[in-house]
Amino acid sequence: MKEQIKDKRKAILEAALKLFTERGFHGTSTAQISKEANVATGTLFNYFPTKEDLINSLYFEVKGNLSHAMGKDLEAKGTFQDKLKRIWSNLIKWGVSNQNEFLFVGQFCSSPYITKFTREEVMKEYVFLHNLVDEGIKTGEIRDFPADLVIAMFYQGSRTIVNFILDSDSSQDQNKVLEDGFQIIWRGLAKE
Amino acid sequence: MKEQIKDKRKAILEAALKLFTERGFHGTSTAQISKEANVATGTLFNYFPTKEDLINSLYFEVKGNLSHAMGKDLEAKGTFQDKLKRIWSNLIKWGVSNQNEFLFVGQFCSSPYITKFTREEVMKEYVFLHNLVDEGIKTGEIRDFPADLVIAMFYQGSRTIVNFILDSDSSQDQNKVLEDGFQIIWRGLAKE
DNA sequence: AACATCACTGACTAATCAGTCAATTATCGA
DNA sequence: TCGATAATTGACTGATTAGTCAGTGATGTT
């Protein structure tokens, strides 16, 4: 028979993602993950020497997806506001259509797993956002706040919008909420 | 000997709060909590029939503290902006000086423990904020956004500021950050 | 002092945990 | 086709888990 590509590792990560968002890190046993992934318990430990290792691997993987999605379609042309809006939109659309990943990041970041160091380290991965904000402050398009503060408000603002959408009845217009949210953040940050 | 007031229940809740923020919910065993509280394991289960019960009790207790702190010094006089600023300031100062409670709420809210229903239920507890925002929208002082969205952005914005302060070197001026944050949110929400 | 009440104790249990490893199976070059 | 290597398996282990319960000791009332 034609073998499906052997990707037990991926299956394990996917199972873990699903169960972690449903039951938390410690609430999910390695046995449950293995079962969900249709894999023996031993196989899990071939790929990830410890459970903690699995959690961290998953986190870095998901963060990679997130920061990749964030920078999509960020061509050079367009006003500063356009570019910021593009990132805003990218973040929110990624969160809405990758619900488990989105929730997992939130869970991980407010859990004791993550140290201040790790959090800062990962923030540095958001190159697009960092560069753009620095530029915006330099050119005076963003008012004179600490860059870190601007980034935090922007990033957490987009998370708030995703959560808002996920909690809403699906009847709500997601695009309207995305726009409203950006209006709030943009007017809050922009000069004028 | 003069007996200290017997308050094993309180001791248990305090121990749980400390350990939960250090090690997470599932990462903390009932045995560890009992030990930290200088209490027998059986005693814990006298007060809280299950571990989950303990977690929920702690959550409601802490939430009570938070919403009480939020409404402090909210006398009738003062402009609309003053009142909103008062709440903003109350939230942030509570978070900064009650770090464990603050982190616990964050952890709980992004954990699978909390259901959408519970989250909405608890949001309704924020009477002050709800009333004020409704009023501000009615009088036109806040632009025409859905009230829930305004509340979410405001509340999460204040959390972002607390996290920012907690992660900063203590050299940073906390009041400056609190002010900057309010500027961002206020300009984002206010008409004109 | 005698009794009743009840918060409290901690040894105990059945279940479950992360992680191991000897045995089995799949893969692939020659 | 054969042998070597690597991937996979699941029964197993010692440690730990949430929760139990028979018993102890402190308290208050008469």
Coordinates of C-alpha atoms (C1' of nucleotides) in Angstrom, one line a residue:
Chain A
M1 CA 0.0 0.0 0.0
K2 CA 1.1 3.5 -0.6
E3 CA 2.4 4.7 2.7
Q4 CA 1.2 8.1 3.9
I5 CA 4.2 10.2 4.7
K6 CA 5.5 9.1 8.1
D7 CA 5.1 12.1 10.2
K8 CA 4.5 10.8 13.7
R9 CA 6.2 13.9 15.0
K10 CA 3.6 16.1 13.4
A11 CA 0.8 13.9 14.6
I12 CA 2.1 14.1 18.1
L13 CA 2.3 17.9 18.0
E14 CA -1.1 18.2 16.6
A15 CA -2.6 15.9 19.2
A16 CA -0.8 17.8 21.9
L17 CA -2.1 21.2 20.7
K18 CA -5.6 20.0 20.6
L19 CA -5.5 18.4 24.1
F20 CA -3.5 21.2 25.7
T21 CA -6.1 23.8 24.7
E22 CA -8.9 21.5 25.9
R23 CA -7.4 20.4 29.2
G24 CA -4.2 22.4 30.0
F25 CA -0.6 21.3 30.1
H26 CA -0.6 19.3 33.3
G27 CA -4.1 18.2 32.7
T28 CA -3.0 16.3 29.6
S29 CA -1.0 13.1 30.1
T30 CA 1.6 11.9 27.7
A31 CA -0.5 8.7 27.4
Q32 CA -3.5 10.7 26.2
I33 CA -1.4 12.6 23.7
S34 CA 0.0 9.3 22.3
K35 CA -3.4 7.8 22.0
E36 CA -4.9 10.9 20.3
A37 CA -1.9 10.7 17.8
N38 CA -2.3 7.0 17.2
V39 CA 1.2 6.3 18.4
A40 CA 2.7 4.3 21.2
T41 CA 3.8 6.1 24.4
G42 CA 7.3 5.2 23.7
T43 CA 7.2 6.9 20.3
L44 CA 6.4 10.2 21.9
F45 CA 9.6 10.0 23.9
N46 CA 11.6 9.2 20.8
Y47 CA 10.7 12.6 19.4
F48 CA 10.6 14.6 22.6
P49 CA 12.8 13.5 25.5
T50 CA 10.5 15.0 28.1
K51 CA 7.0 16.3 28.2
E52 CA 8.4 19.8 28.9
D53 CA 10.4 19.5 25.8
L54 CA 7.3 18.7 23.8
I55 CA 5.5 21.7 25.2
N56 CA 8.4 24.0 24.4
S57 CA 8.8 22.6 20.9
L58 CA 5.1 23.1 20.3
Y59 CA 5.3 26.6 21.5
F60 CA 8.2 27.6 19.2
E61 CA 6.5 25.9 16.3
V62 CA 3.3 27.8 16.8
K63 CA 5.1 31.1 17.5
G64 CA 6.9 30.6 14.2
N65 CA 3.5 30.2 12.4
L66 CA 2.2 33.2 14.1
S67 CA 5.1 35.5 13.3
H68 CA 5.2 34.2 9.7
A69 CA 1.5 35.0 9.3
M70 CA 2.0 38.4 10.8
G71 CA 4.4 39.5 8.1
K72 CA 2.3 38.3 5.1
D73 CA 1.7 40.6 2.2
L74 CA 3.8 43.4 3.7
E75 CA 5.1 44.8 0.5
A76 CA 7.1 48.0 0.7
K77 CA 4.5 50.3 -0.9
G78 CA 1.6 51.6 1.1
T79 CA 1.4 54.3 3.8
F80 CA 2.6 53.7 7.3
Q81 CA -1.0 53.3 8.5
D82 CA -1.6 50.7 5.7
K83 CA 1.3 48.6 6.8
L84 CA 0.2 48.7 10.5
K85 CA -3.3 47.8 9.5
R86 CA -2.0 44.9 7.4
I87 CA -0.2 43.5 10.4
W88 CA -3.2 44.0 12.6
S89 CA -5.4 42.2 10.1
N90 CA -2.9 39.4 9.7
L91 CA -2.7 38.8 13.4
I92 CA -6.4 38.7 13.9
K93 CA -7.2 36.6 10.9
W94 CA -4.6 34.1 11.9
G95 CA -6.0 33.9 15.4
V96 CA -9.6 33.4 14.2
S97 CA -8.7 30.7 11.8
N98 CA -6.1 29.0 14.0
Q99 CA -8.1 29.0 17.2
N100 CA -6.2 26.3 18.9
E101 CA -2.9 27.8 18.2
F102 CA -4.1 31.1 19.3
L103 CA -5.5 29.8 22.6
F104 CA -2.4 27.8 23.2
V105 CA -0.1 30.8 22.9
G106 CA -2.3 32.7 25.3
Q107 CA -2.3 29.8 27.7
F108 CA 1.4 29.4 27.5
C109 CA 2.2 33.0 27.9
S110 CA 0.2 33.4 31.1
S111 CA 1.4 30.1 32.5
P112 CA 4.5 29.8 34.8
Y113 CA 6.2 27.8 32.1
I114 CA 7.3 31.0 30.4
T115 CA 9.9 33.1 32.0
K116 CA 10.3 36.8 31.6
F117 CA 13.4 36.0 29.5
T118 CA 11.6 33.6 27.2
R119 CA 8.8 36.1 26.7
E120 CA 11.2 38.9 25.8
E121 CA 13.2 36.5 23.6
V122 CA 10.1 35.6 21.6
M123 CA 8.9 39.2 21.3
K124 CA 12.1 40.0 19.5
E125 CA 10.9 37.5 16.8
Y126 CA 8.2 40.0 15.8
V127 CA 10.7 41.8 13.5
F128 CA 8.1 43.4 11.2
L129 CA 6.2 44.9 14.0
H130 CA 9.3 46.1 15.8
N131 CA 10.8 47.7 12.8
L132 CA 7.6 49.3 11.7
V133 CA 6.9 50.8 15.2
D134 CA 10.4 52.1 15.5
E135 CA 10.1 53.7 12.1
G136 CA 6.7 55.2 13.0
I137 CA 8.0 56.8 16.1
K138 CA 11.1 58.2 14.3
T139 CA 9.0 59.8 11.6
G140 CA 6.6 61.1 14.1
E141 CA 3.6 59.2 12.8
I142 CA 3.2 57.5 16.2
R143 CA 3.2 59.8 19.2
D144 CA 6.1 59.7 21.5
F145 CA 5.6 56.6 23.7
P146 CA 8.1 54.0 24.6
A147 CA 8.3 51.6 21.6
D148 CA 7.8 48.5 23.9
L149 CA 4.7 50.0 25.3
V150 CA 3.3 50.7 21.8
I151 CA 4.0 47.2 20.7
A152 CA 2.5 45.7 23.8
M153 CA -0.7 47.7 23.4
F154 CA -0.9 46.9 19.7
Y155 CA -0.2 43.2 20.1
Q156 CA -2.5 42.7 23.1
G157 CA -5.1 44.8 21.4
S158 CA -5.2 42.4 18.5
R159 CA -5.5 39.5 20.9
T160 CA -8.4 41.2 22.6
I161 CA -10.2 41.5 19.2
V162 CA -9.6 37.8 18.4
N163 CA -11.0 36.8 21.8
F164 CA -13.9 39.1 21.3
I165 CA -14.6 37.5 17.9
L166 CA -14.2 34.0 19.2
D167 CA -16.6 34.7 22.1
S168 CA -19.2 36.4 19.9
D169 CA -22.2 34.8 18.3
S170 CA -21.0 34.1 14.8
S171 CA -23.8 36.5 13.6
Q172 CA -21.5 39.4 14.5
D173 CA -19.6 40.9 11.6
Q174 CA -16.0 40.0 12.2
N175 CA -14.7 42.5 9.8
K176 CA -16.5 45.3 11.5
V177 CA -15.0 44.3 14.8
L178 CA -11.5 44.1 13.2
E179 CA -12.0 47.6 11.8
D180 CA -13.4 49.1 15.0
G181 CA -10.5 47.6 17.0
F182 CA -8.0 49.1 14.6
Q183 CA -9.7 52.5 14.8
I184 CA -9.3 52.5 18.6
I185 CA -5.6 51.5 18.5
W186 CA -4.7 53.7 15.6
R187 CA -6.3 56.8 17.1
G188 CA -4.7 56.0 20.4
L189 CA -1.3 55.8 19.0
A190 CA -1.1 58.1 16.0
K191 CA -0.1 61.7 16.2
E192 CA -2.9 64.2 15.4
Chain B
M1 CA -2.1 30.4 75.1
K2 CA -4.1 33.0 73.2
E3 CA -5.3 31.2 70.1
Q4 CA -4.8 33.0 66.8
I5 CA -8.1 33.2 65.0
K6 CA -8.6 29.8 63.4
D7 CA -8.6 30.5 59.8
K8 CA -7.3 27.4 58.1
R9 CA -9.6 28.2 55.2
K10 CA -7.8 31.4 54.5
A11 CA -4.4 29.8 55.0
I12 CA -5.3 27.2 52.4
L13 CA -6.5 29.8 49.9
E14 CA -3.4 31.9 50.4
A15 CA -1.1 28.9 50.0
A16 CA -3.0 27.8 46.9
L17 CA -2.7 31.3 45.4
K18 CA 1.0 31.4 45.9
L19 CA 1.7 27.9 44.5
F20 CA -0.7 28.2 41.6
T21 CA 1.0 31.3 40.3
E22 CA 4.4 29.6 40.8
R23 CA 3.5 26.2 39.3
G24 CA 0.1 26.3 37.7
F25 CA -3.1 24.5 38.7
H26 CA -2.3 20.9 37.7
G27 CA 1.3 21.5 38.6
T28 CA 0.4 22.1 42.2
S29 CA -0.7 19.1 44.3
T30 CA -3.2 19.2 47.1
A31 CA -0.5 17.8 49.3
Q32 CA 1.8 20.7 48.5
I33 CA -0.9 23.2 49.2
S34 CA -1.7 21.6 52.6
K35 CA 2.0 21.6 53.5
E36 CA 2.4 25.3 52.5
A37 CA -0.7 26.1 54.6
N38 CA 0.6 24.1 57.6
V39 CA -2.5 22.0 57.5
A40 CA -3.3 18.3 57.1
T41 CA -4.3 17.0 53.7
G42 CA -7.7 16.0 55.1
T43 CA -8.3 19.6 56.3
L44 CA -8.1 20.9 52.8
F45 CA -10.9 18.6 51.8
N46 CA -13.1 19.7 54.7
Y47 CA -13.2 23.1 53.3
F48 CA -13.1 22.3 49.6
P49 CA -14.7 19.1 48.5
T50 CA -12.5 18.8 45.5
K51 CA -9.4 20.5 44.1
E52 CA -11.5 22.1 41.3
D53 CA -13.8 23.5 44.0
L54 CA -10.8 25.1 45.6
I55 CA -9.6 26.7 42.4
N56 CA -13.1 28.1 41.7
S57 CA -13.5 29.4 45.2
L58 CA -10.1 31.1 45.0
Y59 CA -11.1 32.6 41.6
F60 CA -14.3 34.1 42.9
E61 CA -12.6 35.4 46.0
V62 CA -9.9 37.1 44.0
K63 CA -12.4 38.5 41.4
G64 CA -14.3 40.0 44.3
N65 CA -11.2 41.8 45.5
L66 CA -10.5 43.0 42.0
S67 CA -13.9 44.4 41.3
H68 CA -14.1 46.0 44.8
A69 CA -10.7 47.7 44.2
M70 CA -11.9 48.8 40.8
G71 CA -14.8 50.8 42.2
K72 CA -12.8 52.6 44.9
D73 CA -13.1 56.4 45.3
L74 CA -15.7 56.6 42.5
E75 CA -17.6 59.5 43.9
A76 CA -20.3 61.1 41.8
K77 CA -18.5 64.3 41.0
G78 CA -15.8 64.6 38.4
T79 CA -16.0 64.5 34.6
F80 CA -16.7 61.3 32.7
Q81 CA -13.0 61.2 31.8
D82 CA -12.0 61.5 35.4
K83 CA -14.2 58.6 36.4
L84 CA -12.8 56.4 33.6
K85 CA -9.3 57.4 34.6
R86 CA -10.1 56.5 38.2
I87 CA -11.1 53.0 37.3
W88 CA -8.1 52.6 35.0
S89 CA -5.8 53.7 37.8
N90 CA -7.6 51.5 40.4
L91 CA -7.2 48.4 38.2
I92 CA -3.6 49.0 37.5
K93 CA -2.6 49.8 41.0
W94 CA -4.4 46.8 42.3
G95 CA -2.6 44.6 39.8
V96 CA 0.8 46.0 40.6
S97 CA 0.4 45.6 44.3
N98 CA -1.4 42.3 44.2
Q99 CA 0.8 40.6 41.7
N100 CA -0.1 37.0 42.6
E101 CA -3.8 37.7 42.4
F102 CA -3.3 39.5 39.2
L103 CA -1.4 36.7 37.6
F104 CA -3.8 34.1 38.9
V105 CA -6.7 35.8 37.2
G106 CA -4.8 35.9 34.0
Q107 CA -3.9 32.3 34.3
F108 CA -7.4 31.2 35.1
C109 CA -9.0 33.3 32.3
S110 CA -6.8 31.8 29.6
S111 CA -7.1 28.2 31.0
P112 CA -9.6 25.7 29.9
Y113 CA -11.1 25.8 33.5
I114 CA -13.1 28.9 32.6
T115 CA -16.0 28.5 30.3
K116 CA -17.4 31.2 28.0
F117 CA -20.4 31.3 30.4
T118 CA -18.3 31.8 33.5
R119 CA -16.3 34.5 31.8
E120 CA -19.4 36.4 30.8
E121 CA -20.9 35.9 34.2
V122 CA -17.9 37.4 35.9
M123 CA -17.7 40.3 33.4
K124 CA -21.2 41.3 34.6
E125 CA -19.6 41.8 38.0
Y126 CA -17.8 44.9 36.7
V127 CA -20.8 47.1 37.3
F128 CA -19.0 50.3 37.6
L129 CA -17.3 49.9 34.3
H130 CA -20.3 48.7 32.5
N131 CA -22.5 51.5 33.7
L132 CA -19.9 54.1 33.0
V133 CA -19.3 52.9 29.5
D134 CA -23.0 52.7 28.7
E135 CA -23.4 56.2 29.9
G136 CA -20.4 57.4 28.0
I137 CA -21.8 55.9 24.8
K138 CA -25.2 57.4 25.4
T139 CA -23.9 60.9 26.0
G140 CA -21.6 60.6 23.1
E141 CA -18.4 61.0 25.0
I142 CA -17.3 57.6 23.7
R143 CA -17.5 57.0 20.0
D144 CA -20.1 54.6 18.7
F145 CA -18.6 51.2 19.3
P146 CA -20.3 48.1 20.7
A147 CA -20.1 48.6 24.5
D148 CA -18.7 45.1 25.0
L149 CA -15.9 45.9 22.7
V150 CA -15.1 49.1 24.5
I151 CA -15.0 47.3 27.8
A152 CA -12.8 44.5 26.5
M153 CA -10.3 47.0 25.0
F154 CA -10.3 49.0 28.2
Y155 CA -10.0 46.1 30.6
Q156 CA -7.4 44.3 28.6
G157 CA -5.5 47.5 28.0
S158 CA -5.2 48.0 31.7
R159 CA -3.9 44.4 32.1
T160 CA -1.4 45.1 29.4
I161 CA -0.1 48.0 31.4
V162 CA 0.2 46.0 34.5
N163 CA 2.1 43.3 32.7
F164 CA 4.3 45.9 31.2
I165 CA 5.1 47.4 34.6
L166 CA 5.7 44.0 36.2
D167 CA 8.1 43.0 33.4
S168 CA 10.0 46.4 33.5
D169 CA 13.0 47.2 35.5
S170 CA 11.7 48.9 38.6
S171 CA 13.7 51.9 37.4
Q172 CA 10.8 52.7 35.0
D173 CA 8.4 55.3 36.2
Q174 CA 5.2 53.4 36.8
N175 CA 3.0 56.4 36.9
K176 CA 4.3 57.6 33.5
V177 CA 3.4 54.2 32.0
L178 CA -0.1 54.3 33.6
E179 CA -0.6 57.8 32.2
D180 CA 0.7 56.9 28.7
G181 CA -1.6 53.8 28.7
F182 CA -4.6 55.8 29.6
Q183 CA -3.8 58.4 26.9
I184 CA -3.7 55.7 24.3
I185 CA -7.0 54.1 25.4
W186 CA -8.8 57.4 26.0
R187 CA -7.8 58.9 22.6
G188 CA -8.8 55.6 21.0
L189 CA -12.3 55.6 22.5
A190 CA -13.2 59.2 23.0
K191 CA -15.1 61.3 20.5
E192 CA -13.0 64.1 19.1
Chain C
dA1 C1' -16.4 16.1 85.8
dA2 C1' -18.8 14.1 82.2
dC3 C1' -20.6 14.5 77.8
dA4 C1' -21.4 15.9 73.1
dT5 C1' -19.7 18.1 69.1
dC6 C1' -16.8 19.0 65.5
dA7 C1' -12.6 20.8 63.4
dC8 C1' -8.7 18.5 62.5
dT9 C1' -5.3 14.8 61.5
dG10 C1' -2.2 11.8 58.6
dA11 C1' -1.6 7.1 57.2
dC12 C1' -3.8 5.0 53.5
dT13 C1' -5.7 3.6 48.6
dA14 C1' -6.7 3.1 43.8
dA15 C1' -5.7 5.4 40.0
dT16 C1' -2.7 7.8 37.2
dC17 C1' 1.7 9.9 36.0
dA18 C1' 6.2 10.6 33.1
dG19 C1' 9.5 8.0 31.4
dT20 C1' 12.1 3.1 30.2
dC21 C1' 13.5 -0.7 27.5
dA22 C1' 13.7 -5.3 25.5
dA23 C1' 11.4 -7.0 21.7
dT24 C1' 9.3 -6.4 17.2
dT25 C1' 8.6 -4.4 12.7
dA26 C1' 9.7 -1.5 8.8
dT27 C1' 13.2 0.5 5.6
dC28 C1' 16.8 0.2 2.4
dG29 C1' 21.3 -0.5 0.2
dA30 C1' 23.8 -4.2 -1.9
Chain D
dT1 C1' 17.2 -12.0 -0.9
dC2 C1' 19.8 -10.9 3.0
dG3 C1' 21.6 -8.3 6.8
dA4 C1' 22.0 -4.0 9.1
dT5 C1' 20.0 -0.1 10.9
dA6 C1' 16.5 2.7 12.5
dA7 C1' 11.7 3.4 13.9
dT8 C1' 8.1 1.8 16.6
dT9 C1' 5.8 -0.7 20.2
dG10 C1' 3.3 -1.4 24.8
dA11 C1' 4.0 -3.8 29.1
dC12 C1' 6.3 -2.1 32.9
dT13 C1' 8.2 0.8 37.0
dG14 C1' 8.7 3.8 40.9
dA15 C1' 6.8 8.0 42.0
dT16 C1' 2.9 10.9 42.7
dT17 C1' -2.0 12.0 42.5
dA18 C1' -6.7 13.4 44.4
dG19 C1' -9.4 12.0 47.8
dT20 C1' -10.9 8.9 52.2
dC21 C1' -11.8 7.8 56.9
dA22 C1' -11.1 6.0 61.5
dG23 C1' -9.5 8.1 65.1
dT24 C1' -7.7 12.2 68.1
dG25 C1' -8.0 16.3 70.7
dA26 C1' -9.9 20.9 71.6
dT27 C1' -14.0 23.3 72.9
dG28 C1' -18.2 24.6 75.2
dT29 C1' -22.2 23.4 78.1
dT30 C1' -24.2 21.6 82.1

